[in-house]
C-alpha positions as a printed NumPy array, in Angstrom:
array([[ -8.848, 112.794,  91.811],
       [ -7.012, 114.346,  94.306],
       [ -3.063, 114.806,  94.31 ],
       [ -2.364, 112.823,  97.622],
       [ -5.038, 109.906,  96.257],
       [ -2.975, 107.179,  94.756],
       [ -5.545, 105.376,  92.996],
       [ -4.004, 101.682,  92.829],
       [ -1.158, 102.291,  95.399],
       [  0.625, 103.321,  92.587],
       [  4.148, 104.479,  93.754],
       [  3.093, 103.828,  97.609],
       [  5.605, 101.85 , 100.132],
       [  3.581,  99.449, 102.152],
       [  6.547,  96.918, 103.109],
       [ 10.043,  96.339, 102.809],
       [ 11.476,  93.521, 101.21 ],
       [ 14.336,  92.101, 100.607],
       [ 13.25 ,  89.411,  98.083],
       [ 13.332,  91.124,  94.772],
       [ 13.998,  94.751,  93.481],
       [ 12.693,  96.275,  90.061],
       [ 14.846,  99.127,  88.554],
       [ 11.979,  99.843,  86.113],
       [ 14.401, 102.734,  84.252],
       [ 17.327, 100.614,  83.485],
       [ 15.341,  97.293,  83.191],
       [ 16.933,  95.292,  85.873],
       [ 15.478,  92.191,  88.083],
       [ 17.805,  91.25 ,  90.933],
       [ 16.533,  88.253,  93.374],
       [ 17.84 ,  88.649,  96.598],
       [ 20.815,  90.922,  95.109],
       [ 21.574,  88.052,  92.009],
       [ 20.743,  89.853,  88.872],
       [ 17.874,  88.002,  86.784],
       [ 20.266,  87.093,  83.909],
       [ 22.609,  85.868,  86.247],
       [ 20.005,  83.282,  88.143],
       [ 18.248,  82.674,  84.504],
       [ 21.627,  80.963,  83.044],
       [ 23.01 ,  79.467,  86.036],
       [ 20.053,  78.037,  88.602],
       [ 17.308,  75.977,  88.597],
       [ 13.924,  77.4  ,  89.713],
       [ 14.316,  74.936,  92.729],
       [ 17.438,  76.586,  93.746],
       [ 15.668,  79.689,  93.063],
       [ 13.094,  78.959,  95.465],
       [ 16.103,  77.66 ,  98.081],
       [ 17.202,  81.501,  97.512],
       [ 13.703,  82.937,  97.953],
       [ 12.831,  81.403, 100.319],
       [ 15.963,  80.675, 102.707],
       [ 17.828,  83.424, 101.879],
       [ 20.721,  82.163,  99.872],
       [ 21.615,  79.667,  96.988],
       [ 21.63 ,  76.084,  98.116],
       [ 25.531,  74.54 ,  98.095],
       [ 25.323,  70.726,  96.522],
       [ 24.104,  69.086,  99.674],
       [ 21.429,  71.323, 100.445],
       [ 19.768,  71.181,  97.063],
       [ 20.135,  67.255,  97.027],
       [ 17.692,  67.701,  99.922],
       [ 15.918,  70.287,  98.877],
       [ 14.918,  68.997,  95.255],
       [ 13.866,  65.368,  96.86 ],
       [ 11.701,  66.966,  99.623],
       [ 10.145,  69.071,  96.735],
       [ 10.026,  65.631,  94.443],
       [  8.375,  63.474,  97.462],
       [  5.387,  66.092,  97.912],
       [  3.941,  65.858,  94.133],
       [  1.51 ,  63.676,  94.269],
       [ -2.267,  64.429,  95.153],
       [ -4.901,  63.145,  96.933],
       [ -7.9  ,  61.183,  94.752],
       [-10.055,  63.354,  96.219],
       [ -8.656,  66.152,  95.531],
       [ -8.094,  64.544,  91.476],
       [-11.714,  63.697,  91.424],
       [-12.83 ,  67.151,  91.795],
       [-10.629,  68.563,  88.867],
       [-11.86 ,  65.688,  86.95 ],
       [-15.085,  67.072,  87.333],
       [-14.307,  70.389,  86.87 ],
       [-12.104,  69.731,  83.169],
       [-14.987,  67.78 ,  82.291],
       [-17.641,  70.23 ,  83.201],
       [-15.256,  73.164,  80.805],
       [-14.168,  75.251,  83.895],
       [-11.609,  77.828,  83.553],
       [ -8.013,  76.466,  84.432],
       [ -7.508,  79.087,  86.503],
       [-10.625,  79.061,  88.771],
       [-10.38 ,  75.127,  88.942],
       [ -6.613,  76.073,  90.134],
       [ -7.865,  78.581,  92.545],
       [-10.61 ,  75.976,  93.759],
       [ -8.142,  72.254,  93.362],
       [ -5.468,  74.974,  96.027],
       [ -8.162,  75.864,  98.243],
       [ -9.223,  71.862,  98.676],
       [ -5.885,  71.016,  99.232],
       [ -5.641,  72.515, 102.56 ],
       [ -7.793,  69.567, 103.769],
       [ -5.518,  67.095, 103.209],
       [ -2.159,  69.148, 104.485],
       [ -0.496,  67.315, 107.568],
       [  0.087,  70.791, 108.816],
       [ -2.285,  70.761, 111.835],
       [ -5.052,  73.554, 111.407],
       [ -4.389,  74.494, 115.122],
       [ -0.772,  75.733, 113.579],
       [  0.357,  78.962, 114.267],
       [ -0.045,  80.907, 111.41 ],
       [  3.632,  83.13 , 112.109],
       [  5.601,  79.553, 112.285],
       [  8.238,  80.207, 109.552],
       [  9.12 ,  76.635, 109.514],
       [  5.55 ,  75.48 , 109.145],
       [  4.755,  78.104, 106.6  ],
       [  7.854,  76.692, 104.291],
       [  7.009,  73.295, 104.78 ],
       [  3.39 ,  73.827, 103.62 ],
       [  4.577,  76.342, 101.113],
       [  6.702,  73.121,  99.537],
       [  3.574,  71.33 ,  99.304],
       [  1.729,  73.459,  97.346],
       [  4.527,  74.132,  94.795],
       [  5.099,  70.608,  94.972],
       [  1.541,  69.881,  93.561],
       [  0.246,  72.61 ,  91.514],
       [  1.892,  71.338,  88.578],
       [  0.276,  67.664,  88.665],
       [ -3.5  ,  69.634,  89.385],
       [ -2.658,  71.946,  86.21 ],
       [ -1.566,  68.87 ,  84.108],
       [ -4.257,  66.459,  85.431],
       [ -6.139,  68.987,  84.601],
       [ -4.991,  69.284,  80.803],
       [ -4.745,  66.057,  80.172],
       [ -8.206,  64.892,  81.691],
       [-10.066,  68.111,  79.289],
       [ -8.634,  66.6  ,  76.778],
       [-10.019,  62.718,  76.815],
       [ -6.786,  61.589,  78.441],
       [ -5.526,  60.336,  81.894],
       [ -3.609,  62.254,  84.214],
       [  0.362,  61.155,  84.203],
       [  1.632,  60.25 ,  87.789],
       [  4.181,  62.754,  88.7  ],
       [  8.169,  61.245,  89.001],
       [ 10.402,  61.993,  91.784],
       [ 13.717,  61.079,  89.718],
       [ 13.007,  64.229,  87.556],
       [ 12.876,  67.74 ,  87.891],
       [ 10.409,  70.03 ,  88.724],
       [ 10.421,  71.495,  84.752],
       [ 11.023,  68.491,  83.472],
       [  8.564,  66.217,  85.468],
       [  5.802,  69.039,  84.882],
       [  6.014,  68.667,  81.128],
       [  6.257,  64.797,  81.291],
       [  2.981,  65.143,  83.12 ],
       [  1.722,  67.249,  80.801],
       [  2.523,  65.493,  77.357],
       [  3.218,  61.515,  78.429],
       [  6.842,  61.665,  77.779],
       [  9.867,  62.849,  79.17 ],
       [ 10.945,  66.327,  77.701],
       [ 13.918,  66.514,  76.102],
       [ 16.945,  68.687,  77.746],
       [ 16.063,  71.898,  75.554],
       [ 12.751,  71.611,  76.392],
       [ 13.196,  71.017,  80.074],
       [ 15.857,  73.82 ,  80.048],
       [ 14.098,  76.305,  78.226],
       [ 10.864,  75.84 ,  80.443],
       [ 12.909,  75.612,  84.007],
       [ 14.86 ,  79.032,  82.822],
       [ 11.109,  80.338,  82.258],
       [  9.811,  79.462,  85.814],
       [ 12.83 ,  81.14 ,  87.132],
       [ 11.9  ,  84.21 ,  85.264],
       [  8.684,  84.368,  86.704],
       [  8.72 ,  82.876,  90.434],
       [  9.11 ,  86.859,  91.893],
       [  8.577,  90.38 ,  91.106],
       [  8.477,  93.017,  93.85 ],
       [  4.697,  93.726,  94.86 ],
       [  2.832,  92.445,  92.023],
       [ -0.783,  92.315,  92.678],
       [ -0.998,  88.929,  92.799],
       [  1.631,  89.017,  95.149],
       [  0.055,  91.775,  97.462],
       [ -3.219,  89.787,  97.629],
       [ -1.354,  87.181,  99.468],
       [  0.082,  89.483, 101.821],
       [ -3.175,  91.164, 102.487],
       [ -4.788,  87.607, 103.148],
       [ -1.545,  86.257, 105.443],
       [ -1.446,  89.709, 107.421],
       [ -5.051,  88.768, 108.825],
       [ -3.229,  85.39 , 110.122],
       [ -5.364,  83.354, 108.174],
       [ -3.399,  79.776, 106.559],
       [ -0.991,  79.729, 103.663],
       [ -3.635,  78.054, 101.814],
       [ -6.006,  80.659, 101.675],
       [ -3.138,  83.159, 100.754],
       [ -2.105,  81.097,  98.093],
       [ -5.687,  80.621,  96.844],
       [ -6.007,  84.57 ,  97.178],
       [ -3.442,  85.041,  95.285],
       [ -4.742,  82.891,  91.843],
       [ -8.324,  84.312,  92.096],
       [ -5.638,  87.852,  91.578],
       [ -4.087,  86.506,  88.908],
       [ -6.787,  85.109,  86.977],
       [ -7.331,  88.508,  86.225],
       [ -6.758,  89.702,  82.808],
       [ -5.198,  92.881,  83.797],
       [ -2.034,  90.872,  85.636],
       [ -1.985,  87.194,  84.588],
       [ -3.519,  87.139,  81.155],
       [ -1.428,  88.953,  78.935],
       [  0.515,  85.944,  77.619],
       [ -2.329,  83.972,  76.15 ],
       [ -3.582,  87.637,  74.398],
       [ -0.13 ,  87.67 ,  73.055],
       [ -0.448,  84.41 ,  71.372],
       [ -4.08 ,  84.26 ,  70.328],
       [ -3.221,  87.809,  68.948],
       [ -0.102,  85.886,  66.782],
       [ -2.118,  83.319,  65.419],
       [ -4.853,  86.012,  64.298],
       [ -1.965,  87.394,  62.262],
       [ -0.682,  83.844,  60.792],
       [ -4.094,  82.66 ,  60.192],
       [ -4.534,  85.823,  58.172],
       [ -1.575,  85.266,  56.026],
       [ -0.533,  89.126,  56.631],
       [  2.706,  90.34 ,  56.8  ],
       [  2.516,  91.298,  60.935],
       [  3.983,  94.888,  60.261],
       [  0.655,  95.663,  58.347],
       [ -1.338,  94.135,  60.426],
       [  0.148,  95.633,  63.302],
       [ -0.404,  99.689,  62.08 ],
       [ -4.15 ,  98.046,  60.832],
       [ -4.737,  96.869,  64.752],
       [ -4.035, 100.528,  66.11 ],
       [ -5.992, 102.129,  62.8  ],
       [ -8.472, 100.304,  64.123],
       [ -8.241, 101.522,  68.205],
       [ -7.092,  97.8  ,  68.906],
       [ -4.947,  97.279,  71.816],
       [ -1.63 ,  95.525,  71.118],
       [ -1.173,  93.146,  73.989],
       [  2.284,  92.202,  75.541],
       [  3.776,  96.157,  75.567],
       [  4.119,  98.159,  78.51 ],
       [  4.289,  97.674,  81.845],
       [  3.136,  99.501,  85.123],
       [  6.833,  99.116,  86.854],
       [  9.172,  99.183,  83.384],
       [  9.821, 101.942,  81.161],
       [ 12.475, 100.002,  79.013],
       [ 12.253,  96.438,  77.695],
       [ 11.452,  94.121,  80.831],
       [ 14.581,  91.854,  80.937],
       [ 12.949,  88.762,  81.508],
       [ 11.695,  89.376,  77.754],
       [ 14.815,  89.544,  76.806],
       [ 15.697,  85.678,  77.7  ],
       [ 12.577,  84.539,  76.634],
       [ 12.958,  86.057,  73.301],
       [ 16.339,  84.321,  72.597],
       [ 14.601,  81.103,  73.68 ],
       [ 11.716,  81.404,  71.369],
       [ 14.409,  81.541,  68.631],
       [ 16.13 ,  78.717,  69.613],
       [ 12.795,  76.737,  69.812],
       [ 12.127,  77.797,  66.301],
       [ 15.316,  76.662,  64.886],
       [ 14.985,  73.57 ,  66.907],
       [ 11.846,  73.093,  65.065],
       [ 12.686,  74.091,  61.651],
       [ 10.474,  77.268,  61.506],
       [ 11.134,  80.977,  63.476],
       [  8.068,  82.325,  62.199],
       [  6.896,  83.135,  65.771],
       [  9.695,  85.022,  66.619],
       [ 10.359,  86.889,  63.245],
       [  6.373,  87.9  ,  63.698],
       [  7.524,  88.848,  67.3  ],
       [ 10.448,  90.964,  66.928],
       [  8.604,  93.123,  63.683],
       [  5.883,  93.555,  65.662],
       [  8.544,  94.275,  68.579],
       [ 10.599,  97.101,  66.453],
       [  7.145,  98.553,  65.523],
       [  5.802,  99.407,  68.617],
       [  9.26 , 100.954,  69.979],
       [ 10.004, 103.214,  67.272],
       [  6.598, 104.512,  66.535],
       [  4.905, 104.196,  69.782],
       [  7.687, 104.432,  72.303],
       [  6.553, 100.853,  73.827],
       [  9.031,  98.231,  75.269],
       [  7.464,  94.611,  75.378],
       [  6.905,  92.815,  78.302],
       [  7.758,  89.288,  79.857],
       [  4.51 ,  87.663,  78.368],
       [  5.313,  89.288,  74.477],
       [  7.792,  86.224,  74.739],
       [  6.564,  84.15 ,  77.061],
       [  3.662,  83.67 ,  75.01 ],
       [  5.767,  81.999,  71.318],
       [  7.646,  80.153,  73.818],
       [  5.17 ,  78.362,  75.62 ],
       [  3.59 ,  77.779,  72.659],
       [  6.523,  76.45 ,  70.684],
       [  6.561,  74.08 ,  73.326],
       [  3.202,  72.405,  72.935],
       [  1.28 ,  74.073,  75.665],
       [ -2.154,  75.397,  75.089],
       [ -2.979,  78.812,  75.212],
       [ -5.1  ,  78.794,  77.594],
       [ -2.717,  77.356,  80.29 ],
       [ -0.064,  79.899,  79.721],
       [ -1.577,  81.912,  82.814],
       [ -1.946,  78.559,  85.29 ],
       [  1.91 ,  77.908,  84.249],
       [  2.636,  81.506,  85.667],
       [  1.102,  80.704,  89.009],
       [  2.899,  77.602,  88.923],
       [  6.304,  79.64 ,  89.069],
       [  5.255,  83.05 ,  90.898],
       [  3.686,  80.386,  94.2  ],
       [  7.278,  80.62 ,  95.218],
       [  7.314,  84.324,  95.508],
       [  3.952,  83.924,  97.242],
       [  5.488,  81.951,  99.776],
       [  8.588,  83.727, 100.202],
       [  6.506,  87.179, 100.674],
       [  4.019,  85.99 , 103.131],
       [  7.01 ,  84.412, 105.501],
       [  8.769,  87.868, 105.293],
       [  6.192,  89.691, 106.191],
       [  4.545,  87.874, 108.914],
       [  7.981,  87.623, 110.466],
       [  6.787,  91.766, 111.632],
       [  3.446,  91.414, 110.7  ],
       [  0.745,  94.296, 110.995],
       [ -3.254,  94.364, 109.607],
       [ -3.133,  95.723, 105.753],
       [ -5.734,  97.536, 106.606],
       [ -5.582, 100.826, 103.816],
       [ -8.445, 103.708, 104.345],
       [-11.101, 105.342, 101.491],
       [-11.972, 109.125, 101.422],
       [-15.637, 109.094, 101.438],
       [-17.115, 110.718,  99.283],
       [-21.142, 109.99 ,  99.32 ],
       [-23.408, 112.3  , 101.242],
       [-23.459, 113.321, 104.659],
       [-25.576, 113.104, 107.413],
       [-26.804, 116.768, 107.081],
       [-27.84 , 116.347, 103.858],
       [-29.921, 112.784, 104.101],
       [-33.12 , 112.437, 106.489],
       [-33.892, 108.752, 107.515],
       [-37.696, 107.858, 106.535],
       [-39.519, 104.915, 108.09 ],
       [-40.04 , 102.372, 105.657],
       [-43.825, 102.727, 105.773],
       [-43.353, 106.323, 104.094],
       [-41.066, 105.419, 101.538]])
């Protein structure tokens, strides 16, 4: 590969931004110049979106508004239910019955399909509506895999909170609710994530919000970006179910040539900072409930992989224990992340349409050339 070839953009500017910045050496996440620990401990993810996505934290009044717009656009259409009925019953993948339930819920958005696609006020509004309702498709379509109804959404709740009361029949109790809102606030941006990019690539074309938005999932439903969390947590339960102590099992796994998911990170060359939070969390879960074996496994695997193999974990080494510890299944982990990161989807396709230009990136060829091929009629072939 050549020198000026950047296979995977890796390292190239394609956009400014001035969502989110990654200091990948000192392991910092700022939102909109708010550091990550700062917005983790002191807003809600819907006053994170209000930042994302209107440039600065909503006073009192403003979120008020905000979070009962947000509240009013949950519910979905019975149409729209029917098909991820079918698809929970037929086994499909949460994430491609996300990417599919997103996609069909263009056709019942009051936004007029004669729109323009540059409208910034448009955009936001139909931007609302999709974060509004991709947590009652992801918990209809939980619930409805497993033998039970979907729960209608509430309006006098949160966005957190009214997700898991979808999810599990009841209303979550305030460490629950807290520890999952602080989690959707750790993952609603971060910089140009592929996920992220996808989006950008599908808005710059000036095609709908929807089909960015659906762009983006069929990205993350990619194991390489949005999967890493539920291999954390499968991986953790191999060790448990083994009854091994997890520092053996751990030098056994790379013995072996396994891959130790949940370290490293293409951006990060210290501990990601959103692990950081989430780790403390998973404790507190644990203690809640009596047992921290999750995070005691965690943090020896954790001290492991620094000192011998230089690694720092990453936001889903924690996310995964937490999520867990909190009664989700495994394999909704990644769906939950696109339920948060939908709001730095939005906020990135606005921005950049406001100047927009054609991602349209180049290849060097590389096959053979014309002087070197002779066409032959298909009868002498």
């Amino acid at each position: 590969m050549s020198e000026d070839l950047k296979k995977g953009l890796e390292g190239v500017l394609v956009a400014e931004s001035s969502l989110s910045v990654i200091d990948g050496d000192a392991g910092k996440l700022v939102y909109r110049g708010y550091t990550i620990e700062d917005l983790a401990i002191g807003a809600s993810y819907e006053e994170v979106l209000y930042l994302l996505w209107y440039g600065h934290l909503p006073n009192a009044s403003e979120l008020e508004e905000f979070e009962s717009e947000m509240a009013s656009e949950r519910e979905v259409d019975d149409d729209v239910i029917a098909t991820v009925r079918a698809m929970a019953e037929s086994d499909e993948n949460p994430m491609a019955a996300l990417r599919t339930a997103v996609s069909m819920l263009s056709a019942y958005d009051p936004a007029s399909e004669d729109a323009d696609p540059t409208d910034e006020e448009v955009n936001l509004a139909t931007g609302r509506r999709i974060t509004a309702k991709i947590p009652t498709l992801v918990a209809a379509f939980t619930r409805i895999r497993d033998g039970e109804d979907p729960v209608e959404p509430r309006e006098d709740l949160g966005h957190a909170a009214n997700f898991l009361y979808m999810l599990n029949g009841e209303e979550p109790d305030d460490v629950a609710a807290d520890v999952f809102d602080q989690a959707l606030v750790l993952h609603a941006d971060h910089g140009l994530n592929a996920s992220t990019f996808s989006a950008m690539v599908t808005a710059s074309t000036l095609s709908d919000l929807h089909s960015s938005v659906t762009s983006a999932i069929g990205t993350l439903k990619g194991p390489l970006h949005g999967g890493a969390n539920q291999d954390v947590m499968e991986m953790l339960k191999e060790v448990d179910d083994a009854e091994r102590d997890p520092l053996e099992w751990v030098k056994n796994a790379l013995d072996g040539g396994r891959r130790v998911s949940g370290f490293g990170h293409r951006v990060y060359d210290v501990k990601d900072p959103r692990a950081k939070i989430l780790g403390e969390r998973s404790k507190e879960l644990g203690e809640a409930a009596g047992s921290v074996k999750w995070y005691e496994m965690s943090t020896t695997i954790e001290e492991y992989m620094q000192e011998e193999k230089g690694l720092a974990p990453n936001v889903d080494f924690y996310s995964a224990s937490t999520y867990y510890q909190m009664g989700i299944p495994i394999d909704i982990f990644t769906p939950i992340f696109a339920m948060s990161r939908v709001g730095g989807w939005v906020a990135h396709v606005v921005e950049y349409i406001e100047d927009n230009r054609l991602i349209r990136p180049r290849a060097r060829y590389t096959g053979p050339n014309p002087e070197e091929t002779e066409f032959v009629p298909l009868e002498e072939r």
